[in-house]
PDB file of C-alpha atoms in Angstrom:
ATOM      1  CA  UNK A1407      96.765 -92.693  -1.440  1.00 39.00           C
ATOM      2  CA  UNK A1408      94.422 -91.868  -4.454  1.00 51.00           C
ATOM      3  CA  UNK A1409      94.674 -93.674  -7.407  1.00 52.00           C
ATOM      4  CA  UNK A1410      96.350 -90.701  -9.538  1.00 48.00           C
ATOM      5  CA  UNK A1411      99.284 -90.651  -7.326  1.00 47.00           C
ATOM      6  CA  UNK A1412      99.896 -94.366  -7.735  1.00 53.00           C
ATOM      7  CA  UNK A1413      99.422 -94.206 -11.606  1.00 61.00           C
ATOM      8  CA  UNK A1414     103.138 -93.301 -12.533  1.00 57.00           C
ATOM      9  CA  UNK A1415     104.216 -96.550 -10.214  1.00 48.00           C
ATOM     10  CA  UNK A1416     102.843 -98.900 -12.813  1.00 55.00           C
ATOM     11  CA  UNK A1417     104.730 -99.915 -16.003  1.00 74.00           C
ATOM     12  CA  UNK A1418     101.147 -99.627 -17.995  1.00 83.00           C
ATOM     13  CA  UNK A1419     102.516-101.367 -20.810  1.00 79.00           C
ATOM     14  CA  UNK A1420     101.872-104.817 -18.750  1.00 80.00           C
ATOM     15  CA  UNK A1421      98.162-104.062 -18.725  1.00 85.00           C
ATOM     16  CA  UNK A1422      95.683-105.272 -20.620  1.00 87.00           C
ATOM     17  CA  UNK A1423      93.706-102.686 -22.734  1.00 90.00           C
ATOM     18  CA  UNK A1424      90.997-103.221 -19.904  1.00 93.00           C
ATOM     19  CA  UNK A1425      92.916-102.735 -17.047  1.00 92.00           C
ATOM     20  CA  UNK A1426      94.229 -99.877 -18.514  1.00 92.00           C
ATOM     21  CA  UNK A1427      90.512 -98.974 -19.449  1.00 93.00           C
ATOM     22  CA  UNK A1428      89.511 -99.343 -15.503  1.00 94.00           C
ATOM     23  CA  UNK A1429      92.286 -97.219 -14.142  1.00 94.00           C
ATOM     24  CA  UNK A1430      91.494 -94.638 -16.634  1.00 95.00           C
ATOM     25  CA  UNK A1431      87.985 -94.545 -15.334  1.00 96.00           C
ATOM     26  CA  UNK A1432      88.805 -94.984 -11.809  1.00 96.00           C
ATOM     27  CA  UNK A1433      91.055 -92.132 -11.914  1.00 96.00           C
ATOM     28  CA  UNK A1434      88.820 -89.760 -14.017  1.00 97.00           C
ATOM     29  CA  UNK A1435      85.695 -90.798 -11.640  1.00 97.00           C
ATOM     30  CA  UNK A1436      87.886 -88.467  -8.975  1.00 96.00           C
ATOM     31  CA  UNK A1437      87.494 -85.060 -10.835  1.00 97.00           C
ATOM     32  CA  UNK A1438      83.422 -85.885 -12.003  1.00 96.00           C
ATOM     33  CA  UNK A1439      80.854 -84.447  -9.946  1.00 92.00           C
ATOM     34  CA  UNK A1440      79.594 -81.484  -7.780  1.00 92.00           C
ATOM     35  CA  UNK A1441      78.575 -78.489  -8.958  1.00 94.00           C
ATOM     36  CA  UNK A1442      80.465 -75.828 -11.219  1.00 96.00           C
ATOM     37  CA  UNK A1443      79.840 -72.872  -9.583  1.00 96.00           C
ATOM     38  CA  UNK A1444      82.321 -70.979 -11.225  1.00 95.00           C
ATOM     39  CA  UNK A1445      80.520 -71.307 -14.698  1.00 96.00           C
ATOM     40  CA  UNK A1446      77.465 -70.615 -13.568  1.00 97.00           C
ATOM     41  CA  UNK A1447      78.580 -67.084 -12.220  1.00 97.00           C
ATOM     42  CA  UNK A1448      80.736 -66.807 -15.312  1.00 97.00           C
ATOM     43  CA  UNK A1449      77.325 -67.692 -17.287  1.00 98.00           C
ATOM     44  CA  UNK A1450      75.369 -64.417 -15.600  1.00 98.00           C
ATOM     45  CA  UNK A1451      77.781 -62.246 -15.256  1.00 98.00           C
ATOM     46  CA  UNK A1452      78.621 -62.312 -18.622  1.00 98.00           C
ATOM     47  CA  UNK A1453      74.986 -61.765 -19.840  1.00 98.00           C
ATOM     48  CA  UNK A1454      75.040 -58.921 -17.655  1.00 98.00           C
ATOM     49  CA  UNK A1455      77.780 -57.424 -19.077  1.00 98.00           C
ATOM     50  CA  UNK A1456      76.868 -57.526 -22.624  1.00 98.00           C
ATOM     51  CA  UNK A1457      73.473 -56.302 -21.592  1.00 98.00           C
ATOM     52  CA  UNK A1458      74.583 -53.159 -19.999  1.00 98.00           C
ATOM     53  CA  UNK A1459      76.376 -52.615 -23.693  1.00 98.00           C
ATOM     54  CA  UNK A1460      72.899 -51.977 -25.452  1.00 97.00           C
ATOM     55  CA  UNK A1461      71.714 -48.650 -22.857  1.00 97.00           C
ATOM     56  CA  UNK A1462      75.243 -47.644 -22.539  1.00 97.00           C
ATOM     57  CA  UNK A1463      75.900 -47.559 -26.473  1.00 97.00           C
ATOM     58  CA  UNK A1464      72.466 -46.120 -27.364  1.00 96.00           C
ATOM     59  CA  UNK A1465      72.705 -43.337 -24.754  1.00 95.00           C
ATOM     60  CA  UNK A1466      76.499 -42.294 -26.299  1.00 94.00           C
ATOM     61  CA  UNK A1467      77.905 -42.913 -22.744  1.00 97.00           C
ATOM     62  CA  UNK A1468      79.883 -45.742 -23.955  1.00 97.00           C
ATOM     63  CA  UNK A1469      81.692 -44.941 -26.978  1.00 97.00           C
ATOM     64  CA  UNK A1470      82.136 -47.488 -29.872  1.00 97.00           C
ATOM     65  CA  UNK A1471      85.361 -48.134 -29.391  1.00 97.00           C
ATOM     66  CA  UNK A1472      85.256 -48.961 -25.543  1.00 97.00           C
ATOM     67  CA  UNK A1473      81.625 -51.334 -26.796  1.00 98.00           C
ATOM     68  CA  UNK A1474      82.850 -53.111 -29.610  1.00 98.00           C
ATOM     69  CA  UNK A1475      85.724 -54.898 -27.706  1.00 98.00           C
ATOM     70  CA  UNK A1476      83.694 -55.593 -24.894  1.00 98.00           C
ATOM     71  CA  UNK A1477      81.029 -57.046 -26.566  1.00 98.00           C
ATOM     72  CA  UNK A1478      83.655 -58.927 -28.063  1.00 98.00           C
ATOM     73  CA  UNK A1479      84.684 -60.661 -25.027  1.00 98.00           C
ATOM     74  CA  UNK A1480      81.297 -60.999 -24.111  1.00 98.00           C
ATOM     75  CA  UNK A1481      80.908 -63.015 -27.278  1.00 98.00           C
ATOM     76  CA  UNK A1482      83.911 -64.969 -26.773  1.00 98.00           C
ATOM     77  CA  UNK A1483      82.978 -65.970 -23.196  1.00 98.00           C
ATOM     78  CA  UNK A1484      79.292 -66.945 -24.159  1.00 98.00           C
ATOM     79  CA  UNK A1485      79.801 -70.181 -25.315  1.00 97.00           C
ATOM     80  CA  UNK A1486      81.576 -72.423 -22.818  1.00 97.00           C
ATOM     81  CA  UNK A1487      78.925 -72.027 -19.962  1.00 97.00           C
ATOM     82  CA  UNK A1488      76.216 -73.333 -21.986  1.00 97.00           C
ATOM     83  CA  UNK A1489      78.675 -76.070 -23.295  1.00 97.00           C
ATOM     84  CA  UNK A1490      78.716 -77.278 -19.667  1.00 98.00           C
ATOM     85  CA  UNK A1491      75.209 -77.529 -19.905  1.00 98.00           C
ATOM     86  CA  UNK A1492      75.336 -78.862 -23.425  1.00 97.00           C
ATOM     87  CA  UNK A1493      76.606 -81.765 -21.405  1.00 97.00           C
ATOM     88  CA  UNK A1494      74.158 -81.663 -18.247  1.00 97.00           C
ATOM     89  CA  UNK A1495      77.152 -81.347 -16.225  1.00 97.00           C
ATOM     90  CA  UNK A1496      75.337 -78.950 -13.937  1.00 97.00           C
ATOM     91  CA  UNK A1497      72.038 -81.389 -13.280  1.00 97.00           C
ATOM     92  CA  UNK A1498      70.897 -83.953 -15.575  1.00 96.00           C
ATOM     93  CA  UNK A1499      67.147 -84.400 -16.536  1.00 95.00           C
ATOM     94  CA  UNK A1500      65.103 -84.908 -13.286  1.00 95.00           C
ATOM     95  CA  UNK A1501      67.452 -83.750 -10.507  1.00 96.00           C
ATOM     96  CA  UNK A1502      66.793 -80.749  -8.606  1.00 96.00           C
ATOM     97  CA  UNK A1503      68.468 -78.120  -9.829  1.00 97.00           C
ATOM     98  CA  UNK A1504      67.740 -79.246 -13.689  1.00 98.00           C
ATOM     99  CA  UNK A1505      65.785 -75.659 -14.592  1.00 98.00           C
ATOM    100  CA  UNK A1506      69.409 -73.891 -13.238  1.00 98.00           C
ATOM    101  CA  UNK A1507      70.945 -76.652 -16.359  1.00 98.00           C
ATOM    102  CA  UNK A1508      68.850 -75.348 -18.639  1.00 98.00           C
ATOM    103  CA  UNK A1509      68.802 -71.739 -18.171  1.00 98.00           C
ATOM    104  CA  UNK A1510      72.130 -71.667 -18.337  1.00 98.00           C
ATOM    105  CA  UNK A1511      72.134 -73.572 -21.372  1.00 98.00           C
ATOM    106  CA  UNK A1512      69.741 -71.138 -23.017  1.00 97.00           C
ATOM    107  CA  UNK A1513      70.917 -67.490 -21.856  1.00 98.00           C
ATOM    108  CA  UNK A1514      74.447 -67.843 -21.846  1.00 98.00           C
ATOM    109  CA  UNK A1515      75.023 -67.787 -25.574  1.00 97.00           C
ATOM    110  CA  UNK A1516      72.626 -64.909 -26.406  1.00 97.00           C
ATOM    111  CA  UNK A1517      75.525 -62.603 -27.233  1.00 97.00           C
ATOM    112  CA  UNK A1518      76.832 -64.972 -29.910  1.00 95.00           C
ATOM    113  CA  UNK A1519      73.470 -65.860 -31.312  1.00 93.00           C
ATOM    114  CA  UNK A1520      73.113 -69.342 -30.847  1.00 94.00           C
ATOM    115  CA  UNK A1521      70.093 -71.366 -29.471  1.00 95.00           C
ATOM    116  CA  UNK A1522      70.957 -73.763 -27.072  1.00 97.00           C
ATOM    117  CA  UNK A1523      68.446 -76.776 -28.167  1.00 96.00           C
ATOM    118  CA  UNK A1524      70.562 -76.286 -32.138  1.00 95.00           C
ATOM    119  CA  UNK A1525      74.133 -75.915 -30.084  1.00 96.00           C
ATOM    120  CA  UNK A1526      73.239 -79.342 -27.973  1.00 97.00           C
ATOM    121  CA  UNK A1527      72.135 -81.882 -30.632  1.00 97.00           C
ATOM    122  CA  UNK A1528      74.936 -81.009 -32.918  1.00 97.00           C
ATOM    123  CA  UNK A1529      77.424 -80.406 -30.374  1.00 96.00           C
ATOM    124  CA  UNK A1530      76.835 -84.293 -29.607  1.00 97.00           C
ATOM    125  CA  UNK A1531      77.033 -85.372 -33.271  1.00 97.00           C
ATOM    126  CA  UNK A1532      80.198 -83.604 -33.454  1.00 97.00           C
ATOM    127  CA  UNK A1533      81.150 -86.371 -30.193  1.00 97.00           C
ATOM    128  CA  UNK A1534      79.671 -89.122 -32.508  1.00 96.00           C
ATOM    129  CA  UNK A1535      81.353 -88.337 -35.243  1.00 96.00           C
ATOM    130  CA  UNK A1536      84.768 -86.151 -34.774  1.00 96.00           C
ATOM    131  CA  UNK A1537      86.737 -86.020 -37.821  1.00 96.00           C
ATOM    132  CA  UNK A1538      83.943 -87.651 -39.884  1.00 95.00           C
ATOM    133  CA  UNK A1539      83.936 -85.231 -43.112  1.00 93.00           C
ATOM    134  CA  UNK A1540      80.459 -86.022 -43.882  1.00 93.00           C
ATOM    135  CA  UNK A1541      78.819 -86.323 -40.487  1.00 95.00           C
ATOM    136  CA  UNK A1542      81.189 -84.140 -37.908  1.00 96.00           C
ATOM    137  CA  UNK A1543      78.810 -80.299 -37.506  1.00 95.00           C
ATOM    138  CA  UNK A1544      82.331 -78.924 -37.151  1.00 95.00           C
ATOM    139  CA  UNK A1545      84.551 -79.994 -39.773  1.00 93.00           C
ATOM    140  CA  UNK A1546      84.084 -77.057 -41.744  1.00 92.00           C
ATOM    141  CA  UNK A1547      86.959 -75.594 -39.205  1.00 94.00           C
ATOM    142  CA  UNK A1548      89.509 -78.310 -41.085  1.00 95.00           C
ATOM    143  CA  UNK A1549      92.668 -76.241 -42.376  1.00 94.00           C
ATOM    144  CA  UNK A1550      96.045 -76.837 -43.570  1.00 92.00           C
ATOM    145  CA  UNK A1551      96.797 -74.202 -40.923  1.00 95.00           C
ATOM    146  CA  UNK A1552      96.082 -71.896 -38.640  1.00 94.00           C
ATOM    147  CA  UNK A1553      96.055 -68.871 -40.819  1.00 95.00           C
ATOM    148  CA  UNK A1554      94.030 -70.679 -43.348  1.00 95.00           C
ATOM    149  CA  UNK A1555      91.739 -71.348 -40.909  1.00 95.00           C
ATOM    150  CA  UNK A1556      91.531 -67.522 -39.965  1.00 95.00           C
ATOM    151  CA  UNK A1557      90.974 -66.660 -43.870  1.00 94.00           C
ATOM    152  CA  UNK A1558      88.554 -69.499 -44.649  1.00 91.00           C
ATOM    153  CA  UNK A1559      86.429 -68.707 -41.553  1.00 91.00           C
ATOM    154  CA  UNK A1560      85.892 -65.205 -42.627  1.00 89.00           C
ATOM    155  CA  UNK A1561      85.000 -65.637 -45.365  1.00 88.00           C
ATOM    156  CA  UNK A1562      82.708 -68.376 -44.489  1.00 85.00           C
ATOM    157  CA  UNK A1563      81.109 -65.776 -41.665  1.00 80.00           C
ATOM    158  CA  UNK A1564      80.715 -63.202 -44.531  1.00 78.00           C
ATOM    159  CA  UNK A1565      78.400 -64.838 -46.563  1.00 72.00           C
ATOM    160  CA  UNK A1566      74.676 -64.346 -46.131  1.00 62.00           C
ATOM    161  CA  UNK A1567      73.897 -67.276 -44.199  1.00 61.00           C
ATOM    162  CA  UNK A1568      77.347 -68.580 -42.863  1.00 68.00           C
ATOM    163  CA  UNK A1569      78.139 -71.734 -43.932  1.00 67.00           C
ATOM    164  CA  UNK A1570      78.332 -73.226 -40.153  1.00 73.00           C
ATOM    165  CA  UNK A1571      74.838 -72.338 -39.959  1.00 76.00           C
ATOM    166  CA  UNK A1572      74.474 -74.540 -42.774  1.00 84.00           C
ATOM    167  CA  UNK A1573      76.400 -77.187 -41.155  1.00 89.00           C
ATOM    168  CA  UNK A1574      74.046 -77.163 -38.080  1.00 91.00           C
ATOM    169  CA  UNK A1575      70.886 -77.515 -40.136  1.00 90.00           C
ATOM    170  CA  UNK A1576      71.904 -80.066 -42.122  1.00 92.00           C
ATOM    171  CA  UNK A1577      73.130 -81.777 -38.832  1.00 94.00           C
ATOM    172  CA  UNK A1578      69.424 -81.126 -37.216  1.00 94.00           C
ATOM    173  CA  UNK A1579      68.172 -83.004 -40.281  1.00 94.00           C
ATOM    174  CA  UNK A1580      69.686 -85.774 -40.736  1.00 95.00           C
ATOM    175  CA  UNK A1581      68.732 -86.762 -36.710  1.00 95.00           C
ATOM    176  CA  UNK A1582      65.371 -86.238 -38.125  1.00 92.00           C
ATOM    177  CA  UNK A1583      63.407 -86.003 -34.417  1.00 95.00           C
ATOM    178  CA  UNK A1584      60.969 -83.885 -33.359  1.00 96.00           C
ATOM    179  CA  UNK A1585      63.735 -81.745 -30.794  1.00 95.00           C
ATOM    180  CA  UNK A1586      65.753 -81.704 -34.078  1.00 95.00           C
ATOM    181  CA  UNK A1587      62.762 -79.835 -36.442  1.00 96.00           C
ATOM    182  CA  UNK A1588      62.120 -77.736 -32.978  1.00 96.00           C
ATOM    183  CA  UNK A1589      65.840 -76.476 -32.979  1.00 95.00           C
ATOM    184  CA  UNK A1590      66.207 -76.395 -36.578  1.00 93.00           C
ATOM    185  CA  UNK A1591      63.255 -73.565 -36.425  1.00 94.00           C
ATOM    186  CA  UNK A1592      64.592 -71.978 -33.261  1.00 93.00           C
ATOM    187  CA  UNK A1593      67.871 -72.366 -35.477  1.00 91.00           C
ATOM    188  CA  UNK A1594      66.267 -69.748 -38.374  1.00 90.00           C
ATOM    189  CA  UNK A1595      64.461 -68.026 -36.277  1.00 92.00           C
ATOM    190  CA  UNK A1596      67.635 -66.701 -34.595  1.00 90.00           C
ATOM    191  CA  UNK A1597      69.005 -66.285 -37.751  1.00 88.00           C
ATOM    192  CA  UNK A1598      65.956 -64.056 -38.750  1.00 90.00           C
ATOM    193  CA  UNK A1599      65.640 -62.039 -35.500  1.00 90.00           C
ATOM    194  CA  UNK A1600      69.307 -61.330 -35.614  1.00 89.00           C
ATOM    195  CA  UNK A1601      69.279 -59.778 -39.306  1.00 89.00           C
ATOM    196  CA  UNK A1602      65.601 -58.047 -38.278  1.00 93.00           C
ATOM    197  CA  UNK A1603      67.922 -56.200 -35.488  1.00 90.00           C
ATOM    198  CA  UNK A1604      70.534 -55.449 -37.647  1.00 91.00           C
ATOM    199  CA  UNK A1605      68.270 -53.811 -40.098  1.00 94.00           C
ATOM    200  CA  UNK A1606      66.027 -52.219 -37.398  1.00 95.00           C
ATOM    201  CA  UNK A1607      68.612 -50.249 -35.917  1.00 93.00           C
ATOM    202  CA  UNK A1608      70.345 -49.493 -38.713  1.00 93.00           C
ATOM    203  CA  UNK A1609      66.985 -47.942 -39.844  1.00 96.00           C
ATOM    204  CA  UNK A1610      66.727 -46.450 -37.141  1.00 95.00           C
ATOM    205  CA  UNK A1611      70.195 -44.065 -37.200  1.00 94.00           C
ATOM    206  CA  UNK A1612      72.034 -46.703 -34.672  1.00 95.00           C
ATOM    207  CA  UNK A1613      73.582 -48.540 -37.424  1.00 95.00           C
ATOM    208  CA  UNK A1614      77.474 -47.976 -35.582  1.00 96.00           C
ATOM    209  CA  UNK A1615      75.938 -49.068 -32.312  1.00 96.00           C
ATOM    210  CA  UNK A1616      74.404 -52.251 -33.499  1.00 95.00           C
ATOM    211  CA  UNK A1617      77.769 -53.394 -35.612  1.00 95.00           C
ATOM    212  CA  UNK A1618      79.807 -52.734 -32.903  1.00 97.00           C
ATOM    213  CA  UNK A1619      77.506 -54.467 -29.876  1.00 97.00           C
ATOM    214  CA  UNK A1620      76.202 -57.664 -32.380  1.00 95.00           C
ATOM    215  CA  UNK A1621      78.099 -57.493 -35.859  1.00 93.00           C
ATOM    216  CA  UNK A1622      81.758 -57.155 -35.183  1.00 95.00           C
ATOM    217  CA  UNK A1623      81.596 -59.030 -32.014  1.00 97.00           C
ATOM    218  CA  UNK A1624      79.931 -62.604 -33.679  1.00 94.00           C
ATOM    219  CA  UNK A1625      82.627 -61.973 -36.173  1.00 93.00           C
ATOM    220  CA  UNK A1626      85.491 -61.757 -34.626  1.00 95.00           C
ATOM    221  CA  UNK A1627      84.437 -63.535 -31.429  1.00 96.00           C
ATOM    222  CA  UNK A1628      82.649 -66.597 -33.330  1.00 94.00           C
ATOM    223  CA  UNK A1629      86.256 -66.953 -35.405  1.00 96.00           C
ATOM    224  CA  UNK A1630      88.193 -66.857 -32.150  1.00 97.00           C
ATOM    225  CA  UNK A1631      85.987 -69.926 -30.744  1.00 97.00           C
ATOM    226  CA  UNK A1632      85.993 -71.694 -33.922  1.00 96.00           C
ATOM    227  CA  UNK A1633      89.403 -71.454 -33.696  1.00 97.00           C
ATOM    228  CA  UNK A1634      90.279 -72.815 -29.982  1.00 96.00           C
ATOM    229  CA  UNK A1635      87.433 -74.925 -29.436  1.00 96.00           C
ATOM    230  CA  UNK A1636      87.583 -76.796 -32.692  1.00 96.00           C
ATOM    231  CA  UNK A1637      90.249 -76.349 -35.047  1.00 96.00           C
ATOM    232  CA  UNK A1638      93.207 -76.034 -32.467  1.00 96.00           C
ATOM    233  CA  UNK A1639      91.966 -79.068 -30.609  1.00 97.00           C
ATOM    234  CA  UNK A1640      91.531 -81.147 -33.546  1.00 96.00           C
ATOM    235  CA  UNK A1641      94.128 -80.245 -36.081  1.00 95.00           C
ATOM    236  CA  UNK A1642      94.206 -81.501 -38.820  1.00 95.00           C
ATOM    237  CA  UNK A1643      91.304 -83.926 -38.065  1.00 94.00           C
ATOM    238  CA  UNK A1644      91.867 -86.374 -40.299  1.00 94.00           C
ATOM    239  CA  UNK A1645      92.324 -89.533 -37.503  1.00 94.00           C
ATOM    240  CA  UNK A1646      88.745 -90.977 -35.750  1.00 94.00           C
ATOM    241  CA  UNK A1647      88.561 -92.730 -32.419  1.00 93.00           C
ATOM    242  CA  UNK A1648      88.318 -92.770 -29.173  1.00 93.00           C
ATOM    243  CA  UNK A1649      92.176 -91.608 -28.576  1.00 95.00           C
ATOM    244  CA  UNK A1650      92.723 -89.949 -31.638  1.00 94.00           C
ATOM    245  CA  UNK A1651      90.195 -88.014 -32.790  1.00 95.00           C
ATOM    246  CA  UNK A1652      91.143 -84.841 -30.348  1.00 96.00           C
ATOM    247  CA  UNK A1653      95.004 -83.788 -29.315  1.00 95.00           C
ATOM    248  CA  UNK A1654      96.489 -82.004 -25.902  1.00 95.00           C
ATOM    249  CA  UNK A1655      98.806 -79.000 -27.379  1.00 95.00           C
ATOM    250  CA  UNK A1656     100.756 -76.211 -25.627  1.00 94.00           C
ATOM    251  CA  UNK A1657      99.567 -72.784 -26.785  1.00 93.00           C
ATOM    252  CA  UNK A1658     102.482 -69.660 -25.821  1.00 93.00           C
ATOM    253  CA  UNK A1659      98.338 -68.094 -25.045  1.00 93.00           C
ATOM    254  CA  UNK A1660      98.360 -70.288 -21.762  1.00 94.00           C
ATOM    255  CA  UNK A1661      95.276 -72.497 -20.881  1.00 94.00           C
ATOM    256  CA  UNK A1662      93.147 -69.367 -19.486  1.00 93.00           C
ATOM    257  CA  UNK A1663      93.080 -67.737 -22.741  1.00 95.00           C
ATOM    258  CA  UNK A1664      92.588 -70.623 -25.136  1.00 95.00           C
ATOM    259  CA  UNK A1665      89.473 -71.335 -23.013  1.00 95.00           C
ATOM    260  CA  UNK A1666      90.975 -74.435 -21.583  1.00 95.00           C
ATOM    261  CA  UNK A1667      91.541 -75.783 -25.011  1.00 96.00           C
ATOM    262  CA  UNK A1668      94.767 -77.288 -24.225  1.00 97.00           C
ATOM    263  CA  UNK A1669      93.099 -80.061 -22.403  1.00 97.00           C
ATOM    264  CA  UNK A1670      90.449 -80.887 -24.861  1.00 97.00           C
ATOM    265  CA  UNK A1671      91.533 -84.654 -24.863  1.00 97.00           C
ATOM    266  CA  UNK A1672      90.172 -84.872 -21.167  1.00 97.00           C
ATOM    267  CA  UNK A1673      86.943 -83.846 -22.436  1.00 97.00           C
ATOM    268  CA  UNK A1674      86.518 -85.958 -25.461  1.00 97.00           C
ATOM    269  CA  UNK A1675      86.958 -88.840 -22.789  1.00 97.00           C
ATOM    270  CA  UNK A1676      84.886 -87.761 -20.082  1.00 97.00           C
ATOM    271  CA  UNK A1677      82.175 -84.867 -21.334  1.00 97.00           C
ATOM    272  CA  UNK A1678      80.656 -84.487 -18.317  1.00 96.00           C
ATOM    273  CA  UNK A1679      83.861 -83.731 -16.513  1.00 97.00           C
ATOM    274  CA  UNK A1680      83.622 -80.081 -15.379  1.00 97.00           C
ATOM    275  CA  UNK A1681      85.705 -77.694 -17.964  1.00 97.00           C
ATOM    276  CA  UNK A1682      87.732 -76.486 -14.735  1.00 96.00           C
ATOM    277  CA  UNK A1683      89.265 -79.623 -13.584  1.00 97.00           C
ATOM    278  CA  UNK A1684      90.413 -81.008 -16.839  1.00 97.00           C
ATOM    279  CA  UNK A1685      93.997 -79.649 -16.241  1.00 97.00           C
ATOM    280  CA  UNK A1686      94.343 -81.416 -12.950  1.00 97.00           C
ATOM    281  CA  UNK A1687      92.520 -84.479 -14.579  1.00 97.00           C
ATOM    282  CA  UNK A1688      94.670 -83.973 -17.771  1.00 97.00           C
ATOM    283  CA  UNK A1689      97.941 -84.370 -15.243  1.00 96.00           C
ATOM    284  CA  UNK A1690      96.800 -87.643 -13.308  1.00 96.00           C
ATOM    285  CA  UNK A1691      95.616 -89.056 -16.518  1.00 96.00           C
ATOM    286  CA  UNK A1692      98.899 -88.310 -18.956  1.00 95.00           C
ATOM    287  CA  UNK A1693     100.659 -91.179 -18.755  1.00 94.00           C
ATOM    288  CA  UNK A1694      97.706 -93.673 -19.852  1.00 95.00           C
ATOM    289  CA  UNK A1695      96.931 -91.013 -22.726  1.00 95.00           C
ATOM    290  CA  UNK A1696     100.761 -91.585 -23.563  1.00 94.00           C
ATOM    291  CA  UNK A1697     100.440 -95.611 -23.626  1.00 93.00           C
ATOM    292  CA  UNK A1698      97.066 -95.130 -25.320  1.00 93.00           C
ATOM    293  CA  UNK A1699      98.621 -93.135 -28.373  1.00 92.00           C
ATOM    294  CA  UNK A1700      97.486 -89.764 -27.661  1.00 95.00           C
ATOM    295  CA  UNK A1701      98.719 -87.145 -29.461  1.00 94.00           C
ATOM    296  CA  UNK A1702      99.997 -84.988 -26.887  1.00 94.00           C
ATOM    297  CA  UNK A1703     101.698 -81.882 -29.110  1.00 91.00           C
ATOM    298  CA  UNK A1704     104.436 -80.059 -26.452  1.00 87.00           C
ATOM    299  CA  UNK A1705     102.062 -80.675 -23.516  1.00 89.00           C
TER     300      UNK A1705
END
């Protein structure tokens, strides 16, 4: 019998704080490992998709309003494959298949404009510092609610150079390393290249086209991330630590379309746990994320 399906047996409040620590890990260690095929396929397929948009949309044979949601999707899938990555969850530095970790990293998020290196160092200062209003990338996503969140991150996104943008480089220098200047640059230089397109095509008569395959998309599809993968999970953010700085929650959007959101605890805990078995880890796990004071909102 595994040790999840013992867990519920033991009155946990009779254990120490480490030998609640060691079952913790001893049950998590079951869902770690192997390979996550299904984000890797999610990771090119995706591309693909949003690639197709450009020849389609050019040509006419795709009209705007069929492009401009799909690309929209497209955006909205983007990021979560090259999270897993983010995390070397697919092969860590010197292991085999380490080039697959890493070009999944760095394609993936094309359609929302984001360069892996910039995504990866601040994605793990957001870990270090969750909640931390002067040192969390992400806090900017901190609202009263989750309509002010919508307004305030629209309006952020509508200024010339969004204000998580600003977040990020100010997050790449304060590490102050030589990978942080490197994705800093790589940082503006997507910012330039993107704006360069913009006003290219626009130029060019395809001004339609290009809003509705790259504008709208990082719009809309950059608030809808913001919103699931940081401010739901985190709301309000104002507690730190190891058990409090991220919440489970019930969303009436089910776990598939808030991106696996719901069980954003698990991978606060564990990062290199594979996003798709954080709901089965989530359910072994729930009673020690009880004793340890998790908040747990409906879930």
């Amino acid at each position: 019998m595994s040790v999840s399906a013992t867990v519920h047996e033991h009155d946990l409040s009779e254990l120490s704080s480490q030998q609640l620590l060691r079952l913790e890990r001893s049950i998590a260690e079951q869902f770690m490992g192997g390979l996550p095929w299904g984000s890797i396929v999610w990771a090119f397929t995706n591309l693909a998709v949003w690639l197709s948009l450009w020849p389609l949309t050019l040509s006419g044979a795709l009209p705007l309003w069929a492009a401009a949601p799909i690309a929209t999707l497209n955006v909205i899938l983007s990021y979560l494959p090259s999270h897993e990555a983010q995390h070397r969850i697919i092969a860590r530095e010197g292991e085999r298949l380490f080039w697959l970790n890493e070009v999944v990293g760095h394609l993936s998020p094309v359609p929302l404009g984001l360069p892996y290196q910039a995504a990866r160092l601040t994605h793990y200062e957001h870990h270090k510092h969750a909640n931390d209003l002067e040192l969390d990338p992400d806090i900017n996503t901190r609202s009263d609610s989750a309509w002010h969140m919508v307004v305030k991150d629209i309006g952020m996104q509508l200024r010339t150079v969004p204000k998580t943008n600003i977040a990020y480089a100010n997050a790449l220098e304060r590490l102050g390393t030589e990978d942080a200047r490197r994705a800093g640059a790589t940082l503006l230089a997507y910012a330039l290249v993107t704006n360069a397109l913009l006003f290219g095509f626009a130029w060019a008569g395809y001004a339609l086209e290009v809003a509705a395959i790259v504008w709208l998309p990082r719009i809309v599809g950059g608030l809808y991330i913001r919103f699931f993968l940081s401010w739901a999970p985190h709301h309000p953010a104002l507690a730190v630590g190891r058990y409090r700085d991220t919440r489970g929650f019930r969303s009436r959007l089910g776990n598939i379309l808030t991106m696996g959101m719901q069980y954003h605890v698990i991978h606060h805990l564990y990062p290199r746990m594979p996003l798709m078995r954080h709901p089965a880890a989530f359910r072994a796990l729930r009673p020690i994320l009880v004793a340890r004071g998790c908040r747990l909102d409906g879930i």
